[in-house]
């Protein structure tokens, strides 16, 4: 992507974050998914307006892009975000196979205004042995059998 297009899409991302923050939809975060120089989907933080802690701008934009394209794979896409993605949003982008992420503010900038995701980054390195939410491995023959069925399923859609 050219620097001019990056600036254009980042401007749109920032405008979304401002517009929806001011409208009371959620925190000051926006995201845009672009493929082949075209906006595929937009998202903004909707955590407080939808009571959904996963409704971060990047996740919303990824969900909308996948719906618009009719697929779960965003190879070839660039995700523009007004802020460095938190661990959840980064994982969502990686699962979607986004090729590139361009962001404006850093995680330190977000922490300075009360959105500190450092504890979550730290949790990722500790899981599953020691985490803020207790995690227990309880082997289950039934759960294992479902995995076995998946492995043998001839018409599965791998992702």
PDB file of N, CA and C in Angstrom, residues 26-107:
ATOM      1  N   UNK A  26     -18.949   3.965  22.502  1.00  0.00           N
ATOM      2  CA  UNK A  26     -17.887   3.231  23.189  1.00  0.00           C
ATOM      3  C   UNK A  26     -16.630   4.062  23.268  1.00  0.00           C
ATOM      4  N   UNK A  27     -15.526   3.373  23.518  1.00  0.00           N
ATOM      5  CA  UNK A  27     -14.239   4.049  23.653  1.00  0.00           C
ATOM      6  C   UNK A  27     -13.737   4.631  22.342  1.00  0.00           C
ATOM      7  N   UNK A  28     -12.629   5.358  22.398  1.00  0.00           N
ATOM      8  CA  UNK A  28     -12.121   6.096  21.244  1.00  0.00           C
ATOM      9  C   UNK A  28     -11.303   5.246  20.267  1.00  0.00           C
ATOM     10  N   UNK A  29     -11.949   4.237  19.701  1.00  0.00           N
ATOM     11  CA  UNK A  29     -11.232   3.316  18.830  1.00  0.00           C
ATOM     12  C   UNK A  29     -12.018   3.060  17.550  1.00  0.00           C
ATOM     13  N   UNK A  30     -11.303   3.059  16.433  1.00  0.00           N
ATOM     14  CA  UNK A  30     -11.897   2.768  15.137  1.00  0.00           C
ATOM     15  C   UNK A  30     -11.008   1.821  14.363  1.00  0.00           C
ATOM     16  N   UNK A  31     -11.591   1.134  13.380  1.00  0.00           N
ATOM     17  CA  UNK A  31     -10.825   0.195  12.557  1.00  0.00           C
ATOM     18  C   UNK A  31     -11.463   0.088  11.175  1.00  0.00           C
ATOM     19  N   UNK A  32     -10.620  -0.159  10.184  1.00  0.00           N
ATOM     20  CA  UNK A  32     -11.059  -0.311   8.806  1.00  0.00           C
ATOM     21  C   UNK A  32     -10.307  -1.488   8.205  1.00  0.00           C
ATOM     22  N   UNK A  33     -11.028  -2.357   7.478  1.00  0.00           N
ATOM     23  CA  UNK A  33     -10.406  -3.458   6.743  1.00  0.00           C
ATOM     24  C   UNK A  33     -10.405  -3.075   5.276  1.00  0.00           C
ATOM     25  N   UNK A  34      -9.222  -3.155   4.662  1.00  0.00           N
ATOM     26  CA  UNK A  34      -9.040  -2.759   3.264  1.00  0.00           C
ATOM     27  C   UNK A  34      -8.460  -3.924   2.479  1.00  0.00           C
ATOM     28  N   UNK A  35      -9.027  -4.138   1.301  1.00  0.00           N
ATOM     29  CA  UNK A  35      -8.487  -5.138   0.368  1.00  0.00           C
ATOM     30  C   UNK A  35      -8.430  -4.502  -1.011  1.00  0.00           C
ATOM     31  N   UNK A  36      -7.325  -4.710  -1.691  1.00  0.00           N
ATOM     32  CA  UNK A  36      -7.159  -4.187  -3.048  1.00  0.00           C
ATOM     33  C   UNK A  36      -7.480  -2.700  -3.140  1.00  0.00           C
ATOM     34  N   UNK A  37      -7.063  -1.952  -2.122  1.00  0.00           N
ATOM     35  CA  UNK A  37      -7.255  -0.506  -2.130  1.00  0.00           C
ATOM     36  C   UNK A  37      -8.674  -0.042  -1.861  1.00  0.00           C
ATOM     37  N   UNK A  38      -9.565  -0.963  -1.449  1.00  0.00           N
ATOM     38  CA  UNK A  38     -10.964  -0.623  -1.197  1.00  0.00           C
ATOM     39  C   UNK A  38     -11.349  -0.974   0.240  1.00  0.00           C
ATOM     40  N   UNK A  39     -12.130  -0.115   0.862  1.00  0.00           N
ATOM     41  CA  UNK A  39     -12.649  -0.411   2.198  1.00  0.00           C
ATOM     42  C   UNK A  39     -13.672  -1.535   2.076  1.00  0.00           C
ATOM     43  N   UNK A  40     -13.438  -2.609   2.821  1.00  0.00           N
ATOM     44  CA  UNK A  40     -14.357  -3.746   2.851  1.00  0.00           C
ATOM     45  C   UNK A  40     -15.327  -3.598   4.016  1.00  0.00           C
ATOM     46  N   UNK A  41     -14.818  -3.104   5.141  1.00  0.00           N
ATOM     47  CA  UNK A  41     -15.664  -2.960   6.334  1.00  0.00           C
ATOM     48  C   UNK A  41     -15.047  -1.971   7.306  1.00  0.00           C
ATOM     49  N   UNK A  42     -15.913  -1.413   8.133  1.00  0.00           N
ATOM     50  CA  UNK A  42     -15.483  -0.485   9.174  1.00  0.00           C
ATOM     51  C   UNK A  42     -16.016  -0.966  10.520  1.00  0.00           C
ATOM     52  N   UNK A  43     -15.320  -0.573  11.569  1.00  0.00           N
ATOM     53  CA  UNK A  43     -15.772  -0.911  12.910  1.00  0.00           C
ATOM     54  C   UNK A  43     -15.363   0.171  13.888  1.00  0.00           C
ATOM     55  N   UNK A  44     -16.066   0.216  14.981  1.00  0.00           N
ATOM     56  CA  UNK A  44     -15.737   1.143  16.064  1.00  0.00           C
ATOM     57  C   UNK A  44     -16.066   0.438  17.366  1.00  0.00           C
ATOM     58  N   UNK A  45     -15.484   0.931  18.427  1.00  0.00           N
ATOM     59  CA  UNK A  45     -15.683   0.306  19.730  1.00  0.00           C
ATOM     60  C   UNK A  45     -17.145   0.424  20.130  1.00  0.00           C
ATOM     61  N   UNK A  46     -17.733  -0.719  20.494  1.00  0.00           N
ATOM     62  CA  UNK A  46     -19.138  -0.765  20.895  1.00  0.00           C
ATOM     63  C   UNK A  46     -19.307  -1.513  22.216  1.00  0.00           C
ATOM     64  N   UNK A  47     -18.237  -1.583  22.988  1.00  0.00           N
ATOM     65  CA  UNK A  47     -18.270  -2.361  24.230  1.00  0.00           C
ATOM     66  C   UNK A  47     -19.381  -1.882  25.156  1.00  0.00           C
ATOM     67  N   UNK A  48     -19.432  -0.598  25.430  1.00  0.00           N
ATOM     68  CA  UNK A  48     -20.401  -0.102  26.411  1.00  0.00           C
ATOM     69  C   UNK A  48     -21.802   0.050  25.833  1.00  0.00           C
ATOM     70  N   UNK A  49     -21.925   0.305  24.545  1.00  0.00           N
ATOM     71  CA  UNK A  49     -23.258   0.489  23.956  1.00  0.00           C
ATOM     72  C   UNK A  49     -23.960  -0.836  23.679  1.00  0.00           C
ATOM     73  N   UNK A  50     -23.196  -1.930  23.584  1.00  0.00           N
ATOM     74  CA  UNK A  50     -23.804  -3.238  23.328  1.00  0.00           C
ATOM     75  C   UNK A  50     -23.625  -4.201  24.498  1.00  0.00           C
ATOM     76  N   UNK A  51     -22.926  -3.751  25.534  1.00  0.00           N
ATOM     77  CA  UNK A  51     -22.611  -4.609  26.684  1.00  0.00           C
ATOM     78  C   UNK A  51     -21.897  -5.884  26.239  1.00  0.00           C
ATOM     79  N   UNK A  52     -21.005  -5.727  25.283  1.00  0.00           N
ATOM     80  CA  UNK A  52     -20.240  -6.847  24.727  1.00  0.00           C
ATOM     81  C   UNK A  52     -18.753  -6.539  24.870  1.00  0.00           C
ATOM     82  N   UNK A  53     -18.069  -7.193  25.798  1.00  0.00           N
ATOM     83  CA  UNK A  53     -16.651  -6.897  26.002  1.00  0.00           C
ATOM     84  C   UNK A  53     -15.765  -7.273  24.819  1.00  0.00           C
ATOM     85  N   UNK A  54     -16.287  -8.026  23.857  1.00  0.00           N
ATOM     86  CA  UNK A  54     -15.501  -8.375  22.670  1.00  0.00           C
ATOM     87  C   UNK A  54     -15.752  -7.425  21.506  1.00  0.00           C
ATOM     88  N   UNK A  55     -16.615  -6.442  21.679  1.00  0.00           N
ATOM     89  CA  UNK A  55     -16.979  -5.536  20.588  1.00  0.00           C
ATOM     90  C   UNK A  55     -15.963  -4.410  20.419  1.00  0.00           C
ATOM     91  N   UNK A  56     -14.694  -4.781  20.352  1.00  0.00           N
ATOM     92  CA  UNK A  56     -13.637  -3.810  20.064  1.00  0.00           C
ATOM     93  C   UNK A  56     -13.715  -3.456  18.581  1.00  0.00           C
ATOM     94  N   UNK A  57     -13.201  -2.307  18.226  1.00  0.00           N
ATOM     95  CA  UNK A  57     -13.288  -1.823  16.845  1.00  0.00           C
ATOM     96  C   UNK A  57     -12.732  -2.825  15.838  1.00  0.00           C
ATOM     97  N   UNK A  58     -11.583  -3.404  16.148  1.00  0.00           N
ATOM     98  CA  UNK A  58     -10.953  -4.337  15.209  1.00  0.00           C
ATOM     99  C   UNK A  58     -11.792  -5.594  15.026  1.00  0.00           C
ATOM    100  N   UNK A  59     -12.316  -6.129  16.120  1.00  0.00           N
ATOM    101  CA  UNK A  59     -13.133  -7.343  16.040  1.00  0.00           C
ATOM    102  C   UNK A  59     -14.409  -7.056  15.248  1.00  0.00           C
ATOM    103  N   UNK A  60     -15.033  -5.909  15.504  1.00  0.00           N
ATOM    104  CA  UNK A  60     -16.243  -5.533  14.768  1.00  0.00           C
ATOM    105  C   UNK A  60     -15.929  -5.426  13.271  1.00  0.00           C
ATOM    106  N   UNK A  61     -14.830  -4.767  12.933  1.00  0.00           N
ATOM    107  CA  UNK A  61     -14.461  -4.601  11.518  1.00  0.00           C
ATOM    108  C   UNK A  61     -14.151  -5.947  10.874  1.00  0.00           C
ATOM    109  N   UNK A  62     -13.449  -6.811  11.581  1.00  0.00           N
ATOM    110  CA  UNK A  62     -13.125  -8.147  11.045  1.00  0.00           C
ATOM    111  C   UNK A  62     -14.401  -8.943  10.817  1.00  0.00           C
ATOM    112  N   UNK A  63     -15.310  -8.931  11.773  1.00  0.00           N
ATOM    113  CA  UNK A  63     -16.581  -9.654  11.620  1.00  0.00           C
ATOM    114  C   UNK A  63     -17.348  -9.133  10.407  1.00  0.00           C
ATOM    115  N   UNK A  64     -17.418  -7.823  10.283  1.00  0.00           N
ATOM    116  CA  UNK A  64     -18.162  -7.231   9.157  1.00  0.00           C
ATOM    117  C   UNK A  64     -17.484  -7.546   7.821  1.00  0.00           C
ATOM    118  N   UNK A  65     -16.158  -7.520   7.796  1.00  0.00           N
ATOM    119  CA  UNK A  65     -15.441  -7.827   6.551  1.00  0.00           C
ATOM    120  C   UNK A  65     -15.692  -9.266   6.128  1.00  0.00           C
ATOM    121  N   UNK A  66     -15.625 -10.173   7.069  1.00  0.00           N
ATOM    122  CA  UNK A  66     -15.862 -11.584   6.749  1.00  0.00           C
ATOM    123  C   UNK A  66     -17.285 -11.798   6.254  1.00  0.00           C
ATOM    124  N   UNK A  67     -18.239 -11.128   6.878  1.00  0.00           N
ATOM    125  CA  UNK A  67     -19.635 -11.227   6.433  1.00  0.00           C
ATOM    126  C   UNK A  67     -19.788 -10.654   5.029  1.00  0.00           C
ATOM    127  N   UNK A  68     -19.204  -9.490   4.789  1.00  0.00           N
ATOM    128  CA  UNK A  68     -19.322  -8.841   3.477  1.00  0.00           C
ATOM    129  C   UNK A  68     -18.700  -9.689   2.366  1.00  0.00           C
ATOM    130  N   UNK A  69     -17.585 -10.346   2.691  1.00  0.00           N
ATOM    131  CA  UNK A  69     -16.886 -11.148   1.684  1.00  0.00           C
ATOM    132  C   UNK A  69     -17.401 -12.585   1.615  1.00  0.00           C
ATOM    133  N   UNK A  70     -18.174 -12.985   2.617  1.00  0.00           N
ATOM    134  CA  UNK A  70     -18.687 -14.344   2.644  1.00  0.00           C
ATOM    135  C   UNK A  70     -17.615 -15.383   2.883  1.00  0.00           C
ATOM    136  N   UNK A  71     -16.636 -15.024   3.687  1.00  0.00           N
ATOM    137  CA  UNK A  71     -15.552 -15.958   4.009  1.00  0.00           C
ATOM    138  C   UNK A  71     -14.917 -15.583   5.343  1.00  0.00           C
ATOM    139  N   UNK A  72     -14.185 -16.520   5.929  1.00  0.00           N
ATOM    140  CA  UNK A  72     -13.550 -16.267   7.225  1.00  0.00           C
ATOM    141  C   UNK A  72     -12.073 -15.957   7.089  1.00  0.00           C
ATOM    142  N   UNK A  73     -11.581 -15.896   5.890  1.00  0.00           N
ATOM    143  CA  UNK A  73     -10.160 -15.689   5.609  1.00  0.00           C
ATOM    144  C   UNK A  73      -9.968 -14.312   4.990  1.00  0.00           C
ATOM    145  N   UNK A  74      -9.171 -13.478   5.638  1.00  0.00           N
ATOM    146  CA  UNK A  74      -8.915 -12.130   5.128  1.00  0.00           C
ATOM    147  C   UNK A  74      -7.490 -11.984   4.593  1.00  0.00           C
ATOM    148  N   UNK A  75      -6.959 -13.053   4.023  1.00  0.00           N
ATOM    149  CA  UNK A  75      -5.641 -12.947   3.389  1.00  0.00           C
ATOM    150  C   UNK A  75      -5.695 -11.836   2.342  1.00  0.00           C
ATOM    151  N   UNK A  76      -4.636 -11.042   2.305  1.00  0.00           N
ATOM    152  CA  UNK A  76      -4.587  -9.936   1.363  1.00  0.00           C
ATOM    153  C   UNK A  76      -5.116  -8.636   1.942  1.00  0.00           C
ATOM    154  N   UNK A  77      -5.667  -8.683   3.156  1.00  0.00           N
ATOM    155  CA  UNK A  77      -6.260  -7.491   3.761  1.00  0.00           C
ATOM    156  C   UNK A  77      -5.257  -6.747   4.640  1.00  0.00           C
ATOM    157  N   UNK A  78      -5.510  -5.455   4.751  1.00  0.00           N
ATOM    158  CA  UNK A  78      -4.817  -4.617   5.733  1.00  0.00           C
ATOM    159  C   UNK A  78      -5.860  -4.154   6.730  1.00  0.00           C
ATOM    160  N   UNK A  79      -5.525  -4.283   8.002  1.00  0.00           N
ATOM    161  CA  UNK A  79      -6.377  -3.792   9.081  1.00  0.00           C
ATOM    162  C   UNK A  79      -5.786  -2.479   9.570  1.00  0.00           C
ATOM    163  N   UNK A  80      -6.545  -1.416   9.432  1.00  0.00           N
ATOM    164  CA  UNK A  80      -6.128  -0.115   9.965  1.00  0.00           C
ATOM    165  C   UNK A  80      -6.842   0.066  11.298  1.00  0.00           C
ATOM    166  N   UNK A  81      -6.107   0.463  12.303  1.00  0.00           N
ATOM    167  CA  UNK A  81      -6.669   0.649  13.629  1.00  0.00           C
ATOM    168  C   UNK A  81      -6.165   1.954  14.213  1.00  0.00           C
ATOM    169  N   UNK A  82      -7.046   2.632  14.921  1.00  0.00           N
ATOM    170  CA  UNK A  82      -6.628   3.891  15.535  1.00  0.00           C
ATOM    171  C   UNK A  82      -5.647   3.675  16.675  1.00  0.00           C
ATOM    172  N   UNK A  83      -5.545   2.426  17.151  1.00  0.00           N
ATOM    173  CA  UNK A  83      -4.637   2.113  18.252  1.00  0.00           C
ATOM    174  C   UNK A  83      -4.061   0.718  18.063  1.00  0.00           C
ATOM    175  N   UNK A  84      -2.890   0.489  18.592  1.00  0.00           N
ATOM    176  CA  UNK A  84      -2.268  -0.831  18.562  1.00  0.00           C
ATOM    177  C   UNK A  84      -3.263  -1.851  19.113  1.00  0.00           C
ATOM    178  N   UNK A  85      -3.505  -2.923  18.374  1.00  0.00           N
ATOM    179  CA  UNK A  85      -4.491  -3.896  18.829  1.00  0.00           C
ATOM    180  C   UNK A  85      -4.126  -4.542  20.162  1.00  0.00           C
ATOM    181  N   UNK A  86      -5.147  -4.716  20.995  1.00  0.00           N
ATOM    182  CA  UNK A  86      -4.975  -5.444  22.246  1.00  0.00           C
ATOM    183  C   UNK A  86      -4.756  -6.922  21.912  1.00  0.00           C
ATOM    184  N   UNK A  87      -4.415  -7.747  22.889  1.00  0.00           N
ATOM    185  CA  UNK A  87      -4.182  -9.164  22.593  1.00  0.00           C
ATOM    186  C   UNK A  87      -5.366  -9.856  21.924  1.00  0.00           C
ATOM    187  N   UNK A  88      -6.586  -9.539  22.339  1.00  0.00           N
ATOM    188  CA  UNK A  88      -7.758 -10.172  21.723  1.00  0.00           C
ATOM    189  C   UNK A  88      -7.872  -9.771  20.255  1.00  0.00           C
ATOM    190  N   UNK A  89      -7.716  -8.499  19.975  1.00  0.00           N
ATOM    191  CA  UNK A  89      -7.852  -8.013  18.602  1.00  0.00           C
ATOM    192  C   UNK A  89      -6.706  -8.504  17.723  1.00  0.00           C
ATOM    193  N   UNK A  90      -5.523  -8.558  18.272  1.00  0.00           N
ATOM    194  CA  UNK A  90      -4.390  -9.095  17.524  1.00  0.00           C
ATOM    195  C   UNK A  90      -4.640 -10.558  17.191  1.00  0.00           C
ATOM    196  N   UNK A  91      -5.116 -11.320  18.159  1.00  0.00           N
ATOM    197  CA  UNK A  91      -5.411 -12.728  17.908  1.00  0.00           C
ATOM    198  C   UNK A  91      -6.497 -12.870  16.844  1.00  0.00           C
ATOM    199  N   UNK A  92      -7.524 -12.031  16.900  1.00  0.00           N
ATOM    200  CA  UNK A  92      -8.588 -12.085  15.889  1.00  0.00           C
ATOM    201  C   UNK A  92      -8.028 -11.801  14.502  1.00  0.00           C
ATOM    202  N   UNK A  93      -7.161 -10.802  14.400  1.00  0.00           N
ATOM    203  CA  UNK A  93      -6.554 -10.472  13.106  1.00  0.00           C
ATOM    204  C   UNK A  93      -5.682 -11.617  12.603  1.00  0.00           C
ATOM    205  N   UNK A  94      -4.954 -12.244  13.510  1.00  0.00           N
ATOM    206  CA  UNK A  94      -4.107 -13.371  13.113  1.00  0.00           C
ATOM    207  C   UNK A  94      -4.955 -14.558  12.682  1.00  0.00           C
ATOM    208  N   UNK A  95      -6.028 -14.844  13.429  1.00  0.00           N
ATOM    209  CA  UNK A  95      -6.926 -15.938  13.042  1.00  0.00           C
ATOM    210  C   UNK A  95      -7.569 -15.662  11.691  1.00  0.00           C
ATOM    211  N   UNK A  96      -7.861 -14.402  11.400  1.00  0.00           N
ATOM    212  CA  UNK A  96      -8.459 -14.029  10.113  1.00  0.00           C
ATOM    213  C   UNK A  96      -7.414 -14.008   8.996  1.00  0.00           C
ATOM    214  N   UNK A  97      -6.156 -14.177   9.367  1.00  0.00           N
ATOM    215  CA  UNK A  97      -5.052 -14.198   8.398  1.00  0.00           C
ATOM    216  C   UNK A  97      -4.854 -12.854   7.700  1.00  0.00           C
ATOM    217  N   UNK A  98      -5.141 -11.767   8.429  1.00  0.00           N
ATOM    218  CA  UNK A  98      -4.879 -10.425   7.905  1.00  0.00           C
ATOM    219  C   UNK A  98      -3.384 -10.321   7.599  1.00  0.00           C
ATOM    220  N   UNK A  99      -3.046  -9.764   6.459  1.00  0.00           N
ATOM    221  CA  UNK A  99      -1.638  -9.667   6.055  1.00  0.00           C
ATOM    222  C   UNK A  99      -0.865  -8.561   6.764  1.00  0.00           C
ATOM    223  N   UNK A 100      -1.564  -7.470   7.085  1.00  0.00           N
ATOM    224  CA  UNK A 100      -0.859  -6.285   7.561  1.00  0.00           C
ATOM    225  C   UNK A 100      -1.756  -5.517   8.515  1.00  0.00           C
ATOM    226  N   UNK A 101      -1.149  -4.961   9.556  1.00  0.00           N
ATOM    227  CA  UNK A 101      -1.869  -4.128  10.512  1.00  0.00           C
ATOM    228  C   UNK A 101      -1.148  -2.791  10.605  1.00  0.00           C
ATOM    229  N   UNK A 102      -1.895  -1.718  10.422  1.00  0.00           N
ATOM    230  CA  UNK A 102      -1.346  -0.361  10.526  1.00  0.00           C
ATOM    231  C   UNK A 102      -2.129   0.324  11.637  1.00  0.00           C
ATOM    232  N   UNK A 103      -1.410   0.888  12.624  1.00  0.00           N
ATOM    233  CA  UNK A 103      -2.120   1.510  13.744  1.00  0.00           C
ATOM    234  C   UNK A 103      -1.540   2.874  14.068  1.00  0.00           C
ATOM    235  N   UNK A 104      -2.383   3.699  14.702  1.00  0.00           N
ATOM    236  CA  UNK A 104      -2.000   5.062  15.055  1.00  0.00           C
ATOM    237  C   UNK A 104      -1.390   5.159  16.433  1.00  0.00           C
ATOM    238  N   UNK A 105      -2.205   5.111  17.469  1.00  0.00           N
ATOM    239  CA  UNK A 105      -1.714   5.206  18.844  1.00  0.00           C
ATOM    240  C   UNK A 105      -1.104   3.884  19.291  1.00  0.00           C
ATOM    241  N   UNK A 106      -0.231   3.962  20.283  1.00  0.00           N
ATOM    242  CA  UNK A 106       0.402   2.763  20.832  1.00  0.00           C
ATOM    243  C   UNK A 106      -0.359   2.281  22.060  1.00  0.00           C
ATOM    244  N   UNK A 107      -0.006   1.098  22.529  1.00  0.00           N
ATOM    245  CA  UNK A 107      -0.637   0.581  23.748  1.00  0.00           C
ATOM    246  C   UNK A 107      -0.294   1.458  24.948  1.00  0.00           C
TER     247      UNK A 107
END
